Coordinates of C-alpha atoms in Angstrom, one line a residue:
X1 CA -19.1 -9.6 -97.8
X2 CA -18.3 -12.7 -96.1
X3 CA -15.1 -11.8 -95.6
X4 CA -16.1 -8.8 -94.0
X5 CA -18.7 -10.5 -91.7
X6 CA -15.8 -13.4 -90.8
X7 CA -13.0 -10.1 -90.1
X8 CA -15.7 -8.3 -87.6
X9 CA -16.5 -11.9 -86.2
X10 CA -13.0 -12.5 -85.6
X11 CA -12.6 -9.0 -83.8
X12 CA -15.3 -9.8 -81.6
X13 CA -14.7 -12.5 -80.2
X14 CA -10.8 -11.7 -80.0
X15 CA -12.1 -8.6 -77.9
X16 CA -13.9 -11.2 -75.5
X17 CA -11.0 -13.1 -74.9
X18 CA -9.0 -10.2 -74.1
X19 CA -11.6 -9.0 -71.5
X20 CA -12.1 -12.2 -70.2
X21 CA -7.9 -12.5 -69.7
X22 CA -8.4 -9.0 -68.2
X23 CA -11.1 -10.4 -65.7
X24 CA -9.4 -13.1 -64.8
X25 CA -5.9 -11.0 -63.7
X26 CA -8.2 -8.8 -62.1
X27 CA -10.1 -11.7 -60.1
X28 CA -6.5 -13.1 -59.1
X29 CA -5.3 -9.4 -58.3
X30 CA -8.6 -9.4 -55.9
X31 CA -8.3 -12.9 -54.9
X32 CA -4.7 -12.0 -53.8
X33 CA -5.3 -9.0 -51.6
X34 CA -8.3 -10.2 -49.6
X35 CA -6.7 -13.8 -49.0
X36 CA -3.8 -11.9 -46.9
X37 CA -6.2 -9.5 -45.4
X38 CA -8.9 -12.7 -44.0
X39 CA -5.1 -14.5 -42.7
X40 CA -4.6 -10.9 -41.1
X41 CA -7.9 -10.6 -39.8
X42 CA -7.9 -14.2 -38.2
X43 CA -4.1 -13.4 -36.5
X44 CA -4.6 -11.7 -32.8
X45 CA -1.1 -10.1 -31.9
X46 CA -1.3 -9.4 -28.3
X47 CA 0.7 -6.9 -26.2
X48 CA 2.0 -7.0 -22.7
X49 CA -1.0 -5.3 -21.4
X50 CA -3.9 -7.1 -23.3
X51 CA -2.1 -10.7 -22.1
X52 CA -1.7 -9.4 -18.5
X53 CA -5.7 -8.4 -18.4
X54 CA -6.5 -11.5 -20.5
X55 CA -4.5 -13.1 -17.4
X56 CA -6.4 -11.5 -14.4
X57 CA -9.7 -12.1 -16.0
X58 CA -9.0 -16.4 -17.2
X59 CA -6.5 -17.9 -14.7
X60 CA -7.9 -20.6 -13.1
X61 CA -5.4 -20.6 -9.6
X62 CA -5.5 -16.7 -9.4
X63 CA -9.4 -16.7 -9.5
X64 CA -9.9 -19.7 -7.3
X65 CA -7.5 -17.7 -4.9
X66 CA -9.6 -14.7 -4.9
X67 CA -12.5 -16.3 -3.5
X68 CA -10.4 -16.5 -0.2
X69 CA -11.0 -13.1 0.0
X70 CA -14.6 -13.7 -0.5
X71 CA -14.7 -16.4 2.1
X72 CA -13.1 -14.1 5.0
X73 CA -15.2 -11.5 4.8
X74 CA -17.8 -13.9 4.9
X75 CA -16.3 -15.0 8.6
X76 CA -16.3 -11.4 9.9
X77 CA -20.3 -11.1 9.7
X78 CA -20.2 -15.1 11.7
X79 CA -17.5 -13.1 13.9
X80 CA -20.0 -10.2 14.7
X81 CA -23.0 -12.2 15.6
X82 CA -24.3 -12.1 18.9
X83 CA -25.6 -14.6 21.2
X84 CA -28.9 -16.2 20.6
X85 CA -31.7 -16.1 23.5
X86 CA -32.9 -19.1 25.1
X87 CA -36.0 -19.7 25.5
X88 CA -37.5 -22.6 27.8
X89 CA -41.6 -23.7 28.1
X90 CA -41.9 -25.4 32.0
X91 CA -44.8 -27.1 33.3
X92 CA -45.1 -28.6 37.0
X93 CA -48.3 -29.4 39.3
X94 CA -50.3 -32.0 37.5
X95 CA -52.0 -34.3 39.7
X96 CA -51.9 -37.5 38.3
X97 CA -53.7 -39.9 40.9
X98 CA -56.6 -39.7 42.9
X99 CA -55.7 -38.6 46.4
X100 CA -59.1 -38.8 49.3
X101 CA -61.0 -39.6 46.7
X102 CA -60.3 -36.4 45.1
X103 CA -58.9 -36.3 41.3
X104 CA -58.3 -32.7 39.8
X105 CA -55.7 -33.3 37.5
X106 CA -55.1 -29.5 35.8
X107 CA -56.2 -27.6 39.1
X108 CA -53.5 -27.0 40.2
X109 CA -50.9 -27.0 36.8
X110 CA -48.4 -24.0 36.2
X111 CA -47.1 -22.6 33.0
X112 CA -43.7 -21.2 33.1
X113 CA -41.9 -19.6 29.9
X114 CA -38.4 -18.9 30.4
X115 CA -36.6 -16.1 28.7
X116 CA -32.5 -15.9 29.1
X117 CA -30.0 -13.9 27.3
X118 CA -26.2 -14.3 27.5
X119 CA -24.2 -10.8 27.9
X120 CA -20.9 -10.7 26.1
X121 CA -18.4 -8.7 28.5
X122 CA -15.2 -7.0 27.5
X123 CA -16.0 -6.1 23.7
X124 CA -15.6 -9.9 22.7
X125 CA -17.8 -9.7 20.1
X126 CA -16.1 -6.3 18.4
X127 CA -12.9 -8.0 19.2
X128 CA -13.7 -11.1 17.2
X129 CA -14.8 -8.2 14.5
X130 CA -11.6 -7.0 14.6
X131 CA -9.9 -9.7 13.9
X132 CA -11.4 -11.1 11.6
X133 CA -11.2 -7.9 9.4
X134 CA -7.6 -8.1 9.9
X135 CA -7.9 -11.8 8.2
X136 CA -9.5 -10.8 5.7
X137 CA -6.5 -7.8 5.0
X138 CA -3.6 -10.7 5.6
X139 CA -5.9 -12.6 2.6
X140 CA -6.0 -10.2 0.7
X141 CA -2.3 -9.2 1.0
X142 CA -1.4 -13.1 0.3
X143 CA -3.8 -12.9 -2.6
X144 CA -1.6 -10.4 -4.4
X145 CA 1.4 -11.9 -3.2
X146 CA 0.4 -15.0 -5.6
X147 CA -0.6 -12.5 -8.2
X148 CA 2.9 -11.0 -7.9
X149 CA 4.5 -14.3 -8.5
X150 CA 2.3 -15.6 -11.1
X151 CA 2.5 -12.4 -13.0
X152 CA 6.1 -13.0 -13.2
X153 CA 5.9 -16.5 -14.4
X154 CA 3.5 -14.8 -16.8
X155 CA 6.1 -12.4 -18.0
X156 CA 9.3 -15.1 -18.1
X157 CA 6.9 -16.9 -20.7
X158 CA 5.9 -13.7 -23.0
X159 CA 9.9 -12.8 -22.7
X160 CA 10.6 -16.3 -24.0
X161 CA 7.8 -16.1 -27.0
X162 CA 9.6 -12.8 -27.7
X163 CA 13.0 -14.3 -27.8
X164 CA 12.3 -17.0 -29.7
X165 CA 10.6 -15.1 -32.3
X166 CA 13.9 -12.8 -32.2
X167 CA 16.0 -16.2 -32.8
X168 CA 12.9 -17.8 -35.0
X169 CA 13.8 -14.2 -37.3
X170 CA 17.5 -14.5 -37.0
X171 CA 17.5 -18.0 -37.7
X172 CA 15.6 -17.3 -41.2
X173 CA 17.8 -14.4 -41.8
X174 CA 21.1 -16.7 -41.5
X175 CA 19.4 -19.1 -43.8
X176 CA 18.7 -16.6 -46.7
X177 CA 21.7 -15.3 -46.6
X178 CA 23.2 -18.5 -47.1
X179 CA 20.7 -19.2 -49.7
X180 CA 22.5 -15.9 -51.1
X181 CA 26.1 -17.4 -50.9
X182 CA 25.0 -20.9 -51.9
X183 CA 23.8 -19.3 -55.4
X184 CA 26.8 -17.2 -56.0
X185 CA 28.9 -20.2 -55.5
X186 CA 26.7 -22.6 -57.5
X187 CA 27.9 -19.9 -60.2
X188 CA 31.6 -19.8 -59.4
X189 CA 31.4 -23.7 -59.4
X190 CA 29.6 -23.6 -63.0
X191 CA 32.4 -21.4 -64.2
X192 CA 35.3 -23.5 -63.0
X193 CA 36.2 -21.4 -60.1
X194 CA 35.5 -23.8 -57.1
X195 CA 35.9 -27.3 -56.7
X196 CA 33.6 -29.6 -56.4
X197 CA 34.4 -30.3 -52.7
X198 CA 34.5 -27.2 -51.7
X199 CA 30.8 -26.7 -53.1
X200 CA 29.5 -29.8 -51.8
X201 CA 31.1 -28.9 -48.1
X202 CA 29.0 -25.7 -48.8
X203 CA 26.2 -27.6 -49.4
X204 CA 26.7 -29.3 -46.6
X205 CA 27.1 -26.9 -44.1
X206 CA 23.5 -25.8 -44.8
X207 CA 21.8 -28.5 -42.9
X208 CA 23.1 -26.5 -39.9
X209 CA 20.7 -23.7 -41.0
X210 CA 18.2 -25.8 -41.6
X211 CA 18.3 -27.6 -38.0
X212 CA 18.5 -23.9 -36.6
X213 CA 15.1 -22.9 -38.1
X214 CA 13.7 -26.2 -37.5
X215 CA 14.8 -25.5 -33.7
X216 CA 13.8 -22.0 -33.6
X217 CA 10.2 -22.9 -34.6
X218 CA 9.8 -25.7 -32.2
X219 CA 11.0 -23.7 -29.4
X220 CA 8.3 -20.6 -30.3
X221 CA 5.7 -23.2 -30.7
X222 CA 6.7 -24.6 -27.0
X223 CA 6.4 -20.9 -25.6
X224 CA 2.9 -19.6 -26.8
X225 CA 1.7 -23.2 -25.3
X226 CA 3.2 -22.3 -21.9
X227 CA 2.0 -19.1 -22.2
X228 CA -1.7 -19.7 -23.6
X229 CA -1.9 -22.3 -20.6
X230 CA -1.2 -19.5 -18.1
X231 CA -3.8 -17.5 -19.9
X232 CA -6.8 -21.1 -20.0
X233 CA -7.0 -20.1 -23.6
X234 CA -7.4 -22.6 -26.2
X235 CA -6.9 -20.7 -29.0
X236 CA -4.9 -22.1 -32.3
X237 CA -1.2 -21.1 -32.2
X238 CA -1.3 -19.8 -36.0
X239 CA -3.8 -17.5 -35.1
X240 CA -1.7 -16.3 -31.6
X241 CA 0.9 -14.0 -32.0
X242 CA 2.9 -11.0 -29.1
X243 CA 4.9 -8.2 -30.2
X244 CA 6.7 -5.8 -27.7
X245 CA 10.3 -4.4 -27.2
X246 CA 12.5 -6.9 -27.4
X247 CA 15.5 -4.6 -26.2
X248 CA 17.2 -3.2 -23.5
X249 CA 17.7 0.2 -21.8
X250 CA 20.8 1.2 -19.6
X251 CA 19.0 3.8 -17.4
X252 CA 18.9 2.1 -13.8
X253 CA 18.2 3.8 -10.8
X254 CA 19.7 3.2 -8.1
X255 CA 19.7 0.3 -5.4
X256 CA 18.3 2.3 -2.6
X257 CA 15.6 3.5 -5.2
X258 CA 14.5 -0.6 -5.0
X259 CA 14.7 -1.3 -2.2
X260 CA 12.1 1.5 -0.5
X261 CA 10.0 0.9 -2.9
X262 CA 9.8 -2.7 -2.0
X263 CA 9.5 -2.3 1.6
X264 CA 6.8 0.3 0.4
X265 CA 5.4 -2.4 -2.4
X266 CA 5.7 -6.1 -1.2
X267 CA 2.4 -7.7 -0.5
X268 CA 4.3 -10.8 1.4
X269 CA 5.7 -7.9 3.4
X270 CA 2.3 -6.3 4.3
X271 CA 1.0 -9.5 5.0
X272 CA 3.5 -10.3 7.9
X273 CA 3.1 -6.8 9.1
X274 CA -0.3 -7.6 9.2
X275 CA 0.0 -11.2 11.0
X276 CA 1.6 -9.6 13.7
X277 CA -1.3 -7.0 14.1
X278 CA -3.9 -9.5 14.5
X279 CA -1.9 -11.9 16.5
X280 CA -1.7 -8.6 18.8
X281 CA -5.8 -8.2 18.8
X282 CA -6.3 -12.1 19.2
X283 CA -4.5 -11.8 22.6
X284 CA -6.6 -8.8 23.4
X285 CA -9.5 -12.0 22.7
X286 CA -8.0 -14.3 24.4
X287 CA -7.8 -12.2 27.7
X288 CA -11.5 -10.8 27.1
X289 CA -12.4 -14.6 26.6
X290 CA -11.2 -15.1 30.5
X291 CA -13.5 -12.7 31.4
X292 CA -17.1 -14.1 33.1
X293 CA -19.9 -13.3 31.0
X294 CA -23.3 -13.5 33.1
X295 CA -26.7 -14.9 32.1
X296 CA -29.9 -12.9 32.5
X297 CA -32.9 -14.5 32.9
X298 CA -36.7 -13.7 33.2
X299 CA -40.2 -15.7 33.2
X300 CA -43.4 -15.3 33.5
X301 CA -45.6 -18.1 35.8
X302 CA -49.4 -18.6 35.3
X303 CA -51.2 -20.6 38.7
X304 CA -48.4 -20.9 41.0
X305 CA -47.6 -23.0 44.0
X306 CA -46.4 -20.0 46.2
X307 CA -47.6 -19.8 49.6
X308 CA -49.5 -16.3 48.8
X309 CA -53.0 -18.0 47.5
X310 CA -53.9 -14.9 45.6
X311 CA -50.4 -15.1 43.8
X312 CA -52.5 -16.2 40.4
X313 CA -50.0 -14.8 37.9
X314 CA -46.3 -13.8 38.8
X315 CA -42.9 -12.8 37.4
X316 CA -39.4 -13.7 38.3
X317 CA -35.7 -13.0 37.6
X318 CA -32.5 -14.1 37.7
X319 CA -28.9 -13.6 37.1
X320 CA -26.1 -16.4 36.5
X321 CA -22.6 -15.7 36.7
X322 CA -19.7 -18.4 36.3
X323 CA -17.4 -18.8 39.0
X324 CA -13.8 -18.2 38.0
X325 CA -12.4 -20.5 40.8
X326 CA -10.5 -22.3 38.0
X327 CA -8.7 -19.5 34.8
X328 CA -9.7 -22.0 31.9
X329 CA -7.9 -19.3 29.7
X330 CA -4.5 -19.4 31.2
X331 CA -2.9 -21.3 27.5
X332 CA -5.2 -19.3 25.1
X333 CA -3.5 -16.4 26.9
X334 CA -0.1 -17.5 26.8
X335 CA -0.4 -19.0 23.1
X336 CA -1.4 -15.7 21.0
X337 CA 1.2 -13.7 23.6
X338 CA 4.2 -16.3 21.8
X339 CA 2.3 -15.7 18.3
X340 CA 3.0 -11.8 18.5
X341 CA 6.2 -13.1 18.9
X342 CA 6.4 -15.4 16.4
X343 CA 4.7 -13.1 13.8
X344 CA 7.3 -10.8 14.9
X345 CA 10.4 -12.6 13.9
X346 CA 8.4 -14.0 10.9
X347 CA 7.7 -10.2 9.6
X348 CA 11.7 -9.3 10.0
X349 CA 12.7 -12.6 7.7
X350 CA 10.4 -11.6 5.1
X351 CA 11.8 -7.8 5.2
X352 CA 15.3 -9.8 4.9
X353 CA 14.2 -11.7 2.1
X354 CA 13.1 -8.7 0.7
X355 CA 16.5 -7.2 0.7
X356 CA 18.1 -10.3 -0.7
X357 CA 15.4 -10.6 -3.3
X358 CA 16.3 -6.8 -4.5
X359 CA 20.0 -7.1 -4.1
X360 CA 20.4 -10.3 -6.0
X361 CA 18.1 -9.3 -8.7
X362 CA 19.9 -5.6 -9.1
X363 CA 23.0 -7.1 -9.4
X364 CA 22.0 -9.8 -12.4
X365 CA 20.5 -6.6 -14.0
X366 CA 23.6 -5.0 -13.5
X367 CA 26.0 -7.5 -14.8
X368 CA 23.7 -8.3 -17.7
X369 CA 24.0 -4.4 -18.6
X370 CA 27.5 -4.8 -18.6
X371 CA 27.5 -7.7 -21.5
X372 CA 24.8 -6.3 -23.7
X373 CA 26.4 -2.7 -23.8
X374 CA 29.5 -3.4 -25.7
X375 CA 27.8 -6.0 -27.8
X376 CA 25.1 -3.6 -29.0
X377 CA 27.9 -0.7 -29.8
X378 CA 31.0 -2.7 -31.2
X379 CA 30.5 -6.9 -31.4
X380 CA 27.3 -7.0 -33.7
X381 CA 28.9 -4.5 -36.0
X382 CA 32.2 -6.6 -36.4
X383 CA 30.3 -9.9 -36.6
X384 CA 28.6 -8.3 -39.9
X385 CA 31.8 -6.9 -41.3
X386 CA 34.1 -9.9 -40.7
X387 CA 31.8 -12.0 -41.9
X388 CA 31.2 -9.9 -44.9
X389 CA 34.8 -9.1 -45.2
X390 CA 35.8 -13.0 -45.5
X391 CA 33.1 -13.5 -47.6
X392 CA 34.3 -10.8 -50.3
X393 CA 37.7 -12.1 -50.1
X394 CA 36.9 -15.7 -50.2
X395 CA 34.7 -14.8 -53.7
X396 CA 38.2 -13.3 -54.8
X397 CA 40.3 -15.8 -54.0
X398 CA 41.7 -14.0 -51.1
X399 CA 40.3 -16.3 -48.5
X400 CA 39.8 -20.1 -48.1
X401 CA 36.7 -21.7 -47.5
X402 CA 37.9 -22.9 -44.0
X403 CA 38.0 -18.7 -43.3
X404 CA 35.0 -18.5 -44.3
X405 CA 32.9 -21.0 -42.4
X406 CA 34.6 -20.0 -39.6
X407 CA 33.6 -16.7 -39.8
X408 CA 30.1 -17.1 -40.4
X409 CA 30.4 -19.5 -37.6
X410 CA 30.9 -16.6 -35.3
X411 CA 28.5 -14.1 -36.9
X412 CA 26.0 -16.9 -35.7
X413 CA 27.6 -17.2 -32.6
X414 CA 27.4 -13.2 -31.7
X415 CA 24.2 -12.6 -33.2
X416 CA 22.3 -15.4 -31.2
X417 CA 24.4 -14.9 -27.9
X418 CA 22.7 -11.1 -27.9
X419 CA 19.7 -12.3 -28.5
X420 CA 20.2 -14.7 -25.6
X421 CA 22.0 -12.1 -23.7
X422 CA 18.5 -9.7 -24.5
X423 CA 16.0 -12.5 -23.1
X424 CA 18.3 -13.0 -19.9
X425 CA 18.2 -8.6 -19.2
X426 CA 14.2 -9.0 -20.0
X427 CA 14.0 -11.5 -17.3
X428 CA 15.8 -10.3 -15.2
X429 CA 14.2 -7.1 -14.8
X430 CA 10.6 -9.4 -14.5
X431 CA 12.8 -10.9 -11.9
X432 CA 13.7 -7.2 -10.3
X433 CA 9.7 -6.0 -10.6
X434 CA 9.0 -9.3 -8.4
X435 CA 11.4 -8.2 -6.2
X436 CA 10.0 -5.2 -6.0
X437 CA 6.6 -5.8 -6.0
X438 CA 5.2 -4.1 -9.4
X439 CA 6.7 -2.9 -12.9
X440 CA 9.5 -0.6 -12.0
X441 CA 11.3 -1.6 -15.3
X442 CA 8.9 -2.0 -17.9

């Protein structure tokens, strides 16, 4: 009986250990699934789009900029306002000593208030309107010309993040690989089939991919901080991350394509087409400010001094009007006629500039283009098979090691030159939508 009781005993408490081993595999299979998914969670990937509206909405110098905007149109309502009236209280005719013995002191006082009103000839005041307007289109115009070139220093930094998470990738790539060969030859040199130089030069040789990744980290590191400063974020870099194409496309249109579309586009373009406008309307000002602008007048006069004695309460008028013997205006006039001028040749440098800037950037595109194309469809393939090739035949005994590091030398070599060569096509098309004036080439 006891031996019964101690068997069923024994079976119990053997079937508590087993659940509680289940338990605790399942709690670690748990533990394990949500611990990547709250990493995941905490990790914001942003694309091109989210981090250029996360730029228009936090950059300090574009939004302090935009108040200019703000600040002109705020000059065209001073620019509208009309002249204030003047208004002027006179008293005369207080006796203020006795005269024959007589003293009546407020007798004989008048009260005179004085209305006047200055009358703006020649449309000054929808002139000044005019122009002003016109500022604020030249500040808004410079506005997006600073949005254009911040946007691009915003996308030369999210190009860089990219490639150096492309080299950051290829770097841990080259490393494992090596990892790969180190162990196979760890095993030749066990069996007696490589010497122990030639393993310890192996060895060796792996602190170059160990710099490399080192590097590679660093470098992405240094790029999301130039980039999150662009964005006045101050989020943690292990929970920043971008993803986008990191590629290239050999459909280009053509120059001419780029070039109306600039002169179509380019906000520092508009803006010295604009400059010449209102240089145009503040002659037009100045020529309207030479003009005489009378003063009307009017006033009321309570127990006058006239010689009518029943003249109690009367009115009176009057008009003033400058004399032009002297043109005060003459330079006003001459200096906004040389500003029309000025703007003038101002407006056809920036439409050269234009050119250059489209030309210049078409033809880095271009001769980018003509690097990445055969390394895309012939060098990255060879780089892999040579390198695989001498690796095979080193293991065989067909190779020596010299071959070998040599030729994974240059797999290094033509795998991170693309990736260079990628990043310098990805800027230069931000470099090409600058020029242009907005994403052509996305």
């Amino acid at each position: 009986m006891r031996r019964k009781m101690r068997r069923k005993w024994w079976q119990q408490f053997g079937l508590m250990i087993s659940l509680a081993g289940v338990l605790s595999i399942s709690c670690e299979r748990v533990v394990a699934q949500v611990a990547p998914q709250t990493a995941q969670a905490q990790l914001q990937v942003w694309t091109w789009e989210k981090v250029k509206d996360q730029f228009e909405t936090n950059n300090p110098t574009l939004l302090a900029d935009k108040l200019s905007i703000d600040e002109s149109k705020a000059q065209e309502i001073t620019a509208f306002l009309r002249p204030n009236p003047q208004f002027t209280f006179s008293t005369d005719g207080t006796q203020v000593a006795p005269y024959k013995g007589v003293w009546q002191p407020f007798v004989g006082t008048q009260y005179s208030p004085n209305l006047s009103y200055l009358h703006e000839r020649q449309h000054k005041r929808e002139l000044r309107l005019e122009s002003a307007k016109k500022g604020t289109l030249i500040a808004e115009s410079s506005h997006a010309d600073l949005e254009r070139t911040l946007l691009f220093n915003l996308r030369g930094a999210f190009v860089s993040t990219l490639q150096a998470k492309a080299v950051l990738q290829l770097a841990k790539d080259n490393l494992a690989y090596y990892d790969h060969v180190l162990k196979i030859s760890k095993d030749r040199f066990d069996a007696g089939d490589i010497a122990q130089i030639d393993f310890d030069r192996l060895e060796l040789q792996r602190v170059q991919y160990e710099s490399d990744l080192q590097t590679a980290e660093e470098n992405l590191e240094t790029a999301k901080i130039q980039l999150l400063t662009l964005l006045n974020s101050r989020m943690p870099l292990d929970q920043f991350d971008l993803t986008g194409p990191f590629d290239f496309t050999d459909q280009l249109m053509e120059r001419e394509e780029f070039r109306k579309i600039a002169l179509d586009t380019r906000p520092d373009l508009k803006a010295a087409v604009e400059a010449v406008d209102k240089a145009q309307t503040d002659h037009k000002l100045a020529v309207a400010n030479g003009s005489t602008d009378p003063t009307f007048g009017a006033w009321y006069t309570y127990n006058p001094s006239f010689n009518n004695p029943f003249a109690h309460q009367t009115v009176g008028a009057s008009v003033s009007i400058p004399l032009r013997i002297f043109d005060r205006n003459q330079g006003e006039k001459l200096r906004t006629q040389l500003d029309i001028k000025r703007n003038e040749r101002l407006r056809d440098a920036a439409e050269a500039q234009v050119f250059s800037d489209v030309d210049s950037s078409y033809a880095t595109l271009e001769s980018d283009l003509t690097v990445l194309k055969p390394f895309k469809a012939k060098y990255l393939q060879q780089s892999v098979r040579v390198r695989d090739t001498i690796f095979f035949s080193y293991q065989h005994g067909g190779a020596s090691l010299l071959d070998f590091l040599n030729a994974e030398a240059e797999y290094r070599s033509v795998q991170l030159t693309y990736v260079n060569l990628v990043g310098s096509y990805l800027s230069a098309t931000a470099q090409l939508n600058q020029a242009v004036g907005r994403e052509v080439i996305q």
